[in-house]
Amino acid sequence: MSEGTATTADLDVRLERHRVELTGYCYRMLGSSFEAEDAVQDTMVRAWRGYATFEGRSSMRSWLYRIATNVCLDMLNAGNRRARPMDLTGPSPLAQAVLTPRPDNTWLEPMPDGRVLPTTSDPAEAAVAKESVRLAFMAALQQLPPKQRAVLILREVLAWRASEVAELLGTSVASVNSALQRARATLAENDGAGADAATSDPLDEEQQKLLERYVAAFEGYDMRALTALLHEDAVMTMPPFDLWLRGTDDITGFMTTLGAACADSRLVPVEVNGLPGFAQYKPDEAGGHIPWSVQVLEISKGRISGFHFFLDTARWFPLFGLPLRLDGPEAPGPRGGAGPAAVGGLEAEADEVE
């Protein structure tokens, strides 16, 4: 049976086969976990409604990417570019640290690997896919105009031919090649575009040991041990706050003052943005541990070069399938959902210190 003559009964199954890769594409385009899933759902609805006019002149995959691209370009017409804190402001010295939140649509959002990275047996292909959702690369993509972004993703990440991209966008091969050249030039000017590329896939033994030492240092809140694991110019961010810190002194100083509530936390591993990550739970006065952040770590040259705390637990913990609380002595694997307590707690502590 050809793709153009499939029955309605099997259409749902065939559309679902493409959901993960389409979500990855829309996530790279939009920089938002939830907008990406909305875009894919819109794509599926449009595909259902338009299937009667799909005559199989192209593959279903190409057809779906065309729909998804149009959906994303429509969503990007509002002009919002997702960013990291360091894309918006300079680092703050600890003495001047102020926790100022910005709206959700300001920030580049984290994404579980399983929602955007299709399963593949090719190690090289898997490595490229992970590289293409890492935070630094995602932030660099956000600097591109929407159509250049689409061209770069389709050509460089998904390995489409220029002629295929031209057909999808309704333009010429020459225009596609020109857009790709301009996009590459913009990325080359972005110093942070490859900052986390040193993390191997899968993690090698040295990196695994580094993560084990990090967990021990963080859960023990041992600032001396943590300092030994960080690059001297490591960065720390905490969306939705626009504050970010650079350097071991300011980072550990923050953690023992404004961030002191993180002491005695517990960490549960998560796979996020092609990088090592952890769900962080802080102690609850009523006992056990409650959600505090999703941490994303960047590793370079045997040390941690960046760690990013995404604090909106009401959004992130359900997305990652994480539990509402930890009660036992052993941290369970991800399951369930999470509550909204974390961000408000940090804001309250900041007010007390100030």
Coordinates of C-alpha atoms in Angstrom, one line a residue:
M1 CA 0.0 0.0 0.0
S2 CA 1.5 3.4 -1.0
E3 CA 1.7 6.3 1.5
G4 CA -1.0 8.1 -0.6
T5 CA -3.6 5.3 -0.2
A6 CA -3.3 4.5 3.5
T7 CA -6.6 4.1 5.3
T8 CA -7.8 6.3 8.1
A9 CA -7.5 3.3 10.5
D10 CA -3.7 3.2 10.3
L11 CA -3.1 7.0 9.8
D12 CA -2.8 7.6 13.5
V13 CA -0.1 5.0 14.0
R14 CA 1.9 6.3 11.0
L15 CA 1.7 9.9 12.3
E16 CA 2.8 8.8 15.7
R17 CA 6.0 7.2 14.3
H18 CA 7.2 10.7 13.5
R19 CA 6.3 12.4 16.8
V20 CA 9.7 12.3 18.5
E21 CA 11.7 13.6 15.6
L22 CA 9.1 16.3 14.8
T23 CA 9.2 17.4 18.5
G24 CA 13.0 17.6 18.3
Y25 CA 12.7 19.7 15.1
C26 CA 10.1 22.0 16.6
Y27 CA 12.1 22.3 19.9
R28 CA 15.2 23.4 18.0
M29 CA 13.1 25.9 16.1
L30 CA 11.2 27.4 19.1
G31 CA 13.5 26.9 22.1
S32 CA 10.5 25.9 24.2
S33 CA 9.6 22.4 25.4
F34 CA 5.9 23.2 25.7
E35 CA 5.6 25.2 22.5
A36 CA 7.3 22.4 20.6
E37 CA 4.8 19.9 21.8
D38 CA 2.0 22.3 21.0
A39 CA 3.5 22.8 17.5
V40 CA 3.7 19.0 16.9
Q41 CA 0.1 18.5 18.0
D42 CA -1.0 21.3 15.6
T43 CA 1.0 19.5 12.9
M44 CA -0.7 16.2 13.6
V45 CA -4.2 17.9 13.5
R46 CA -3.4 19.6 10.2
A47 CA -2.1 16.4 8.8
W48 CA -5.3 14.6 9.7
R49 CA -7.5 17.3 8.2
G50 CA -5.4 17.6 5.1
Y51 CA -4.7 13.9 4.5
A52 CA -7.3 13.7 1.8
T53 CA -5.3 16.1 -0.3
F54 CA -2.0 14.3 0.3
E55 CA -1.4 12.4 -2.9
G56 CA 1.9 10.7 -2.0
R57 CA 4.0 12.9 -4.3
S58 CA 6.5 13.2 -1.5
S59 CA 7.1 11.0 1.6
M60 CA 4.9 11.4 4.6
R61 CA 8.0 12.4 6.5
S62 CA 8.7 15.3 4.1
W63 CA 5.0 16.3 4.1
L64 CA 4.9 16.4 8.0
Y65 CA 8.1 18.5 8.1
R66 CA 6.6 21.0 5.7
I67 CA 3.5 21.3 7.9
A68 CA 5.7 21.5 11.1
T69 CA 7.9 24.2 9.5
N70 CA 4.9 26.3 8.6
V71 CA 3.5 26.0 12.1
C72 CA 6.8 27.0 13.7
L73 CA 7.3 29.9 11.3
D74 CA 3.8 31.2 12.2
M75 CA 4.6 30.9 15.9
L76 CA 7.9 32.7 15.5
N77 CA 6.2 35.7 13.7
A78 CA 5.7 37.2 17.2
G79 CA 9.5 37.8 17.2
N80 CA 10.3 36.3 20.6
R81 CA 13.7 34.8 20.9
R82 CA 14.4 32.4 23.8
A83 CA 17.6 33.1 25.7
R84 CA 19.8 32.1 28.6
P85 CA 20.5 34.6 31.4
M86 CA 24.0 35.2 30.0
D87 CA 22.5 36.2 26.7
L88 CA 20.7 39.1 28.3
T89 CA 22.9 40.5 31.0
G90 CA 26.5 40.4 32.3
P91 CA 27.4 38.4 35.4
S92 CA 26.6 39.8 38.8
P93 CA 29.1 40.0 41.6
L94 CA 27.8 38.2 44.6
A95 CA 27.6 41.4 46.6
Q96 CA 25.2 42.8 44.0
A97 CA 23.1 39.7 43.5
V98 CA 19.4 40.4 43.1
L99 CA 16.9 37.7 42.2
T100 CA 14.7 39.2 39.5
P101 CA 12.4 36.9 37.6
R102 CA 11.4 37.4 34.0
P103 CA 8.4 35.9 32.2
D104 CA 8.4 32.3 31.1
N105 CA 8.6 33.2 27.4
T106 CA 12.0 34.8 28.0
W107 CA 13.8 31.6 28.6
L108 CA 15.3 28.8 26.6
E109 CA 13.7 25.7 28.2
P110 CA 15.1 22.3 29.1
M111 CA 13.8 19.1 27.4
P112 CA 14.0 15.4 28.3
D113 CA 16.2 13.6 25.8
G114 CA 13.5 10.9 25.3
R115 CA 11.0 13.4 23.9
V116 CA 13.3 14.7 21.2
L117 CA 16.0 12.2 20.4
P118 CA 14.9 9.2 18.2
T119 CA 16.4 5.9 19.0
T120 CA 19.3 5.0 16.7
S121 CA 21.9 2.3 16.5
D122 CA 24.4 4.6 14.8
P123 CA 26.7 6.2 17.5
A124 CA 27.7 9.1 15.2
E125 CA 24.1 9.9 14.5
A126 CA 23.2 9.8 18.2
A127 CA 26.1 12.1 19.0
V128 CA 25.1 14.7 16.4
A129 CA 21.5 14.5 17.7
K130 CA 22.6 15.2 21.2
E131 CA 24.9 18.0 20.2
S132 CA 22.1 19.7 18.4
V133 CA 19.9 20.0 21.5
R134 CA 22.6 21.1 24.0
L135 CA 21.9 24.4 25.6
A136 CA 24.7 26.4 24.0
F137 CA 23.8 25.2 20.5
M138 CA 20.1 25.9 21.2
A139 CA 20.9 29.4 22.4
A140 CA 23.0 30.0 19.2
L141 CA 20.1 28.8 17.1
Q142 CA 17.8 31.4 18.7
Q143 CA 20.1 34.2 17.3
L144 CA 19.1 33.2 13.7
P145 CA 16.1 34.5 11.7
P146 CA 13.4 31.8 11.6
K147 CA 14.0 30.7 8.0
Q148 CA 17.8 30.6 8.4
R149 CA 17.1 28.5 11.6
A150 CA 15.0 26.1 9.6
V151 CA 17.6 25.8 6.8
L152 CA 20.4 25.2 9.3
I153 CA 18.5 22.5 11.2
L154 CA 17.3 20.7 8.1
R155 CA 20.7 20.8 6.4
E156 CA 23.2 20.4 9.2
V157 CA 21.3 18.5 11.8
L158 CA 18.9 16.3 9.8
A159 CA 21.1 16.1 6.7
W160 CA 18.5 17.0 4.1
R161 CA 19.7 17.8 0.6
A162 CA 19.6 21.4 -0.5
S163 CA 17.0 20.5 -3.1
E164 CA 14.8 18.9 -0.5
V165 CA 15.0 22.0 1.7
A166 CA 14.2 24.2 -1.2
E167 CA 11.1 22.2 -2.1
L168 CA 10.0 22.3 1.5
L169 CA 10.4 26.1 1.9
G170 CA 9.1 26.8 -1.6
T171 CA 12.4 28.5 -2.7
S172 CA 15.5 27.9 -4.8
V173 CA 18.5 25.8 -4.0
A174 CA 20.6 29.0 -4.4
S175 CA 18.5 30.7 -1.7
V176 CA 18.9 27.7 0.6
N177 CA 22.7 27.7 0.2
S178 CA 22.9 31.4 0.8
A179 CA 20.8 31.1 4.0
L180 CA 22.9 28.3 5.2
Q181 CA 26.1 30.3 4.6
R182 CA 24.7 33.2 6.6
A183 CA 23.5 31.0 9.4
R184 CA 26.9 29.3 9.7
A185 CA 28.6 32.7 9.8
T186 CA 26.3 33.8 12.7
L187 CA 27.0 30.7 14.6
A188 CA 30.8 31.1 14.1
E189 CA 30.5 34.5 15.7
N190 CA 28.8 33.1 18.8
D191 CA 31.6 32.1 21.2
G192 CA 29.3 29.9 23.3
A193 CA 28.0 27.8 20.4
G194 CA 30.4 24.8 21.2
A195 CA 31.1 25.4 24.8
D196 CA 29.6 22.1 26.0
A197 CA 30.7 20.0 23.0
A198 CA 33.5 18.4 25.0
T199 CA 31.0 16.1 26.8
S200 CA 31.4 12.7 25.2
D201 CA 28.5 10.5 24.2
P202 CA 28.3 8.2 26.0
L203 CA 30.0 9.7 29.0
D204 CA 33.5 8.2 29.5
E205 CA 34.8 6.8 32.7
E206 CA 36.5 10.0 33.8
Q207 CA 33.3 12.0 33.2
Q208 CA 31.2 9.4 35.1
K209 CA 33.6 9.7 38.1
L210 CA 33.3 13.5 37.9
L211 CA 29.5 13.3 38.1
E212 CA 29.8 10.9 41.1
R213 CA 32.1 13.4 42.8
Y214 CA 29.7 16.2 42.0
V215 CA 26.7 14.3 43.5
A216 CA 28.7 13.7 46.7
A217 CA 29.9 17.3 46.9
F218 CA 26.5 18.8 46.2
E219 CA 24.5 16.5 48.5
G220 CA 27.1 17.0 51.2
Y221 CA 27.1 20.7 50.5
D222 CA 30.9 20.6 50.6
M223 CA 32.0 23.8 49.0
R224 CA 35.7 22.9 49.0
A225 CA 35.0 19.6 47.1
L226 CA 32.6 21.4 44.7
T227 CA 35.2 24.1 44.0
A228 CA 37.7 21.4 43.0
L229 CA 35.3 20.2 40.3
L230 CA 34.5 23.6 38.7
H231 CA 36.4 25.6 36.1
E232 CA 37.7 28.8 37.6
D233 CA 35.3 30.7 35.2
A234 CA 32.4 28.3 35.5
V235 CA 28.9 29.8 35.2
M236 CA 25.7 29.2 37.2
T237 CA 22.2 30.2 36.0
M238 CA 18.8 30.0 37.7
P239 CA 15.9 30.7 35.3
P240 CA 13.4 32.3 35.7
F241 CA 15.8 34.7 37.5
D242 CA 18.0 36.7 35.2
L243 CA 20.9 36.7 37.7
W244 CA 23.9 34.6 36.7
L245 CA 27.2 34.1 38.4
R246 CA 30.7 33.4 37.1
G247 CA 33.7 32.0 39.0
T248 CA 34.0 29.6 41.9
D249 CA 34.1 32.3 44.7
D250 CA 30.8 33.9 43.6
I251 CA 29.1 30.6 43.0
T252 CA 30.0 28.9 46.3
G253 CA 29.4 32.2 48.1
F254 CA 25.9 32.3 46.7
M255 CA 25.2 28.7 47.6
T256 CA 26.1 29.3 51.2
T257 CA 24.0 32.6 51.5
L258 CA 21.0 33.1 49.2
G259 CA 21.1 29.4 48.2
A260 CA 21.7 28.0 51.6
A261 CA 18.3 26.2 51.5
C262 CA 19.9 23.7 49.0
A263 CA 22.0 22.1 51.8
D264 CA 21.1 18.5 52.4
S265 CA 19.5 18.2 48.9
R266 CA 19.2 14.9 47.1
L267 CA 19.9 14.4 43.4
V268 CA 18.1 12.1 40.9
P269 CA 19.8 11.6 37.5
V270 CA 17.9 12.8 34.4
E271 CA 18.7 12.8 30.7
V272 CA 18.3 16.4 29.5
N273 CA 19.4 18.3 26.4
G274 CA 22.0 15.7 25.5
L275 CA 23.8 16.6 28.7
P276 CA 24.2 15.1 32.3
G277 CA 21.4 16.4 34.5
F278 CA 19.8 15.9 37.9
A279 CA 16.4 16.5 39.5
Q280 CA 17.2 18.3 42.8
Y281 CA 15.1 17.9 45.9
K282 CA 15.6 20.1 48.9
P283 CA 14.6 19.2 52.5
D284 CA 11.0 19.7 53.5
E285 CA 10.2 21.0 57.0
A286 CA 7.5 18.3 57.2
G287 CA 10.1 15.6 56.4
G288 CA 11.3 14.1 53.2
H289 CA 12.4 16.2 50.2
I290 CA 10.5 18.4 47.8
P291 CA 11.2 19.5 44.2
W292 CA 13.6 22.4 43.8
S293 CA 15.2 22.4 40.3
V294 CA 16.2 20.5 37.2
Q295 CA 20.0 20.9 36.9
V296 CA 21.8 20.7 33.6
L297 CA 25.6 20.3 33.7
E298 CA 28.2 21.2 31.1
I299 CA 31.5 19.5 31.2
S300 CA 34.7 20.6 29.5
K301 CA 38.3 19.4 29.9
G302 CA 37.5 17.3 32.9
R303 CA 35.7 19.9 35.0
I304 CA 32.2 21.4 35.2
S305 CA 32.1 24.6 33.1
G306 CA 28.5 25.4 33.7
F307 CA 25.5 24.3 35.8
H308 CA 22.0 25.6 35.2
F309 CA 19.2 25.3 37.7
F310 CA 15.7 25.4 36.1
L311 CA 13.5 26.3 39.1
D312 CA 9.9 26.2 37.8
T313 CA 9.3 22.8 39.2
A314 CA 5.5 23.0 38.6
R315 CA 6.4 22.8 34.9
W316 CA 9.6 20.8 34.7
F317 CA 9.0 17.9 37.1
P318 CA 5.8 16.6 35.4
L319 CA 7.6 17.0 32.0
F320 CA 10.4 14.8 33.2
G321 CA 8.1 12.3 34.9
L322 CA 9.5 13.1 38.3
P323 CA 7.9 12.4 41.7
L324 CA 6.3 15.0 43.9
R325 CA 8.6 14.2 46.8
L326 CA 11.2 11.8 48.1
D327 CA 10.6 10.2 51.4
G328 CA 12.8 7.1 51.6
P329 CA 16.6 6.8 52.1
E330 CA 17.1 5.9 48.5
A331 CA 16.2 8.2 45.6
P332 CA 13.8 6.5 43.2
G333 CA 13.9 6.8 39.5
P334 CA 11.7 9.3 37.7
R335 CA 7.9 8.8 38.1
G336 CA 4.9 11.0 38.7
G337 CA 4.6 14.7 38.9
A338 CA 5.8 17.7 40.9
G339 CA 4.5 20.8 42.8
P340 CA 5.0 24.5 42.5
A341 CA 6.9 25.3 45.7
A342 CA 10.5 26.0 44.6
V343 CA 10.6 29.4 42.9
G344 CA 8.6 31.2 45.6
G345 CA 10.8 29.7 48.3
L346 CA 13.9 31.1 46.8
E347 CA 12.4 34.5 46.3
A348 CA 11.3 34.5 50.0
E349 CA 14.8 33.6 51.1
A350 CA 16.3 36.4 48.9
D351 CA 14.0 39.0 50.6
E352 CA 15.1 37.9 54.0
V353 CA 18.8 38.2 53.2
E354 CA 18.4 41.6 51.6

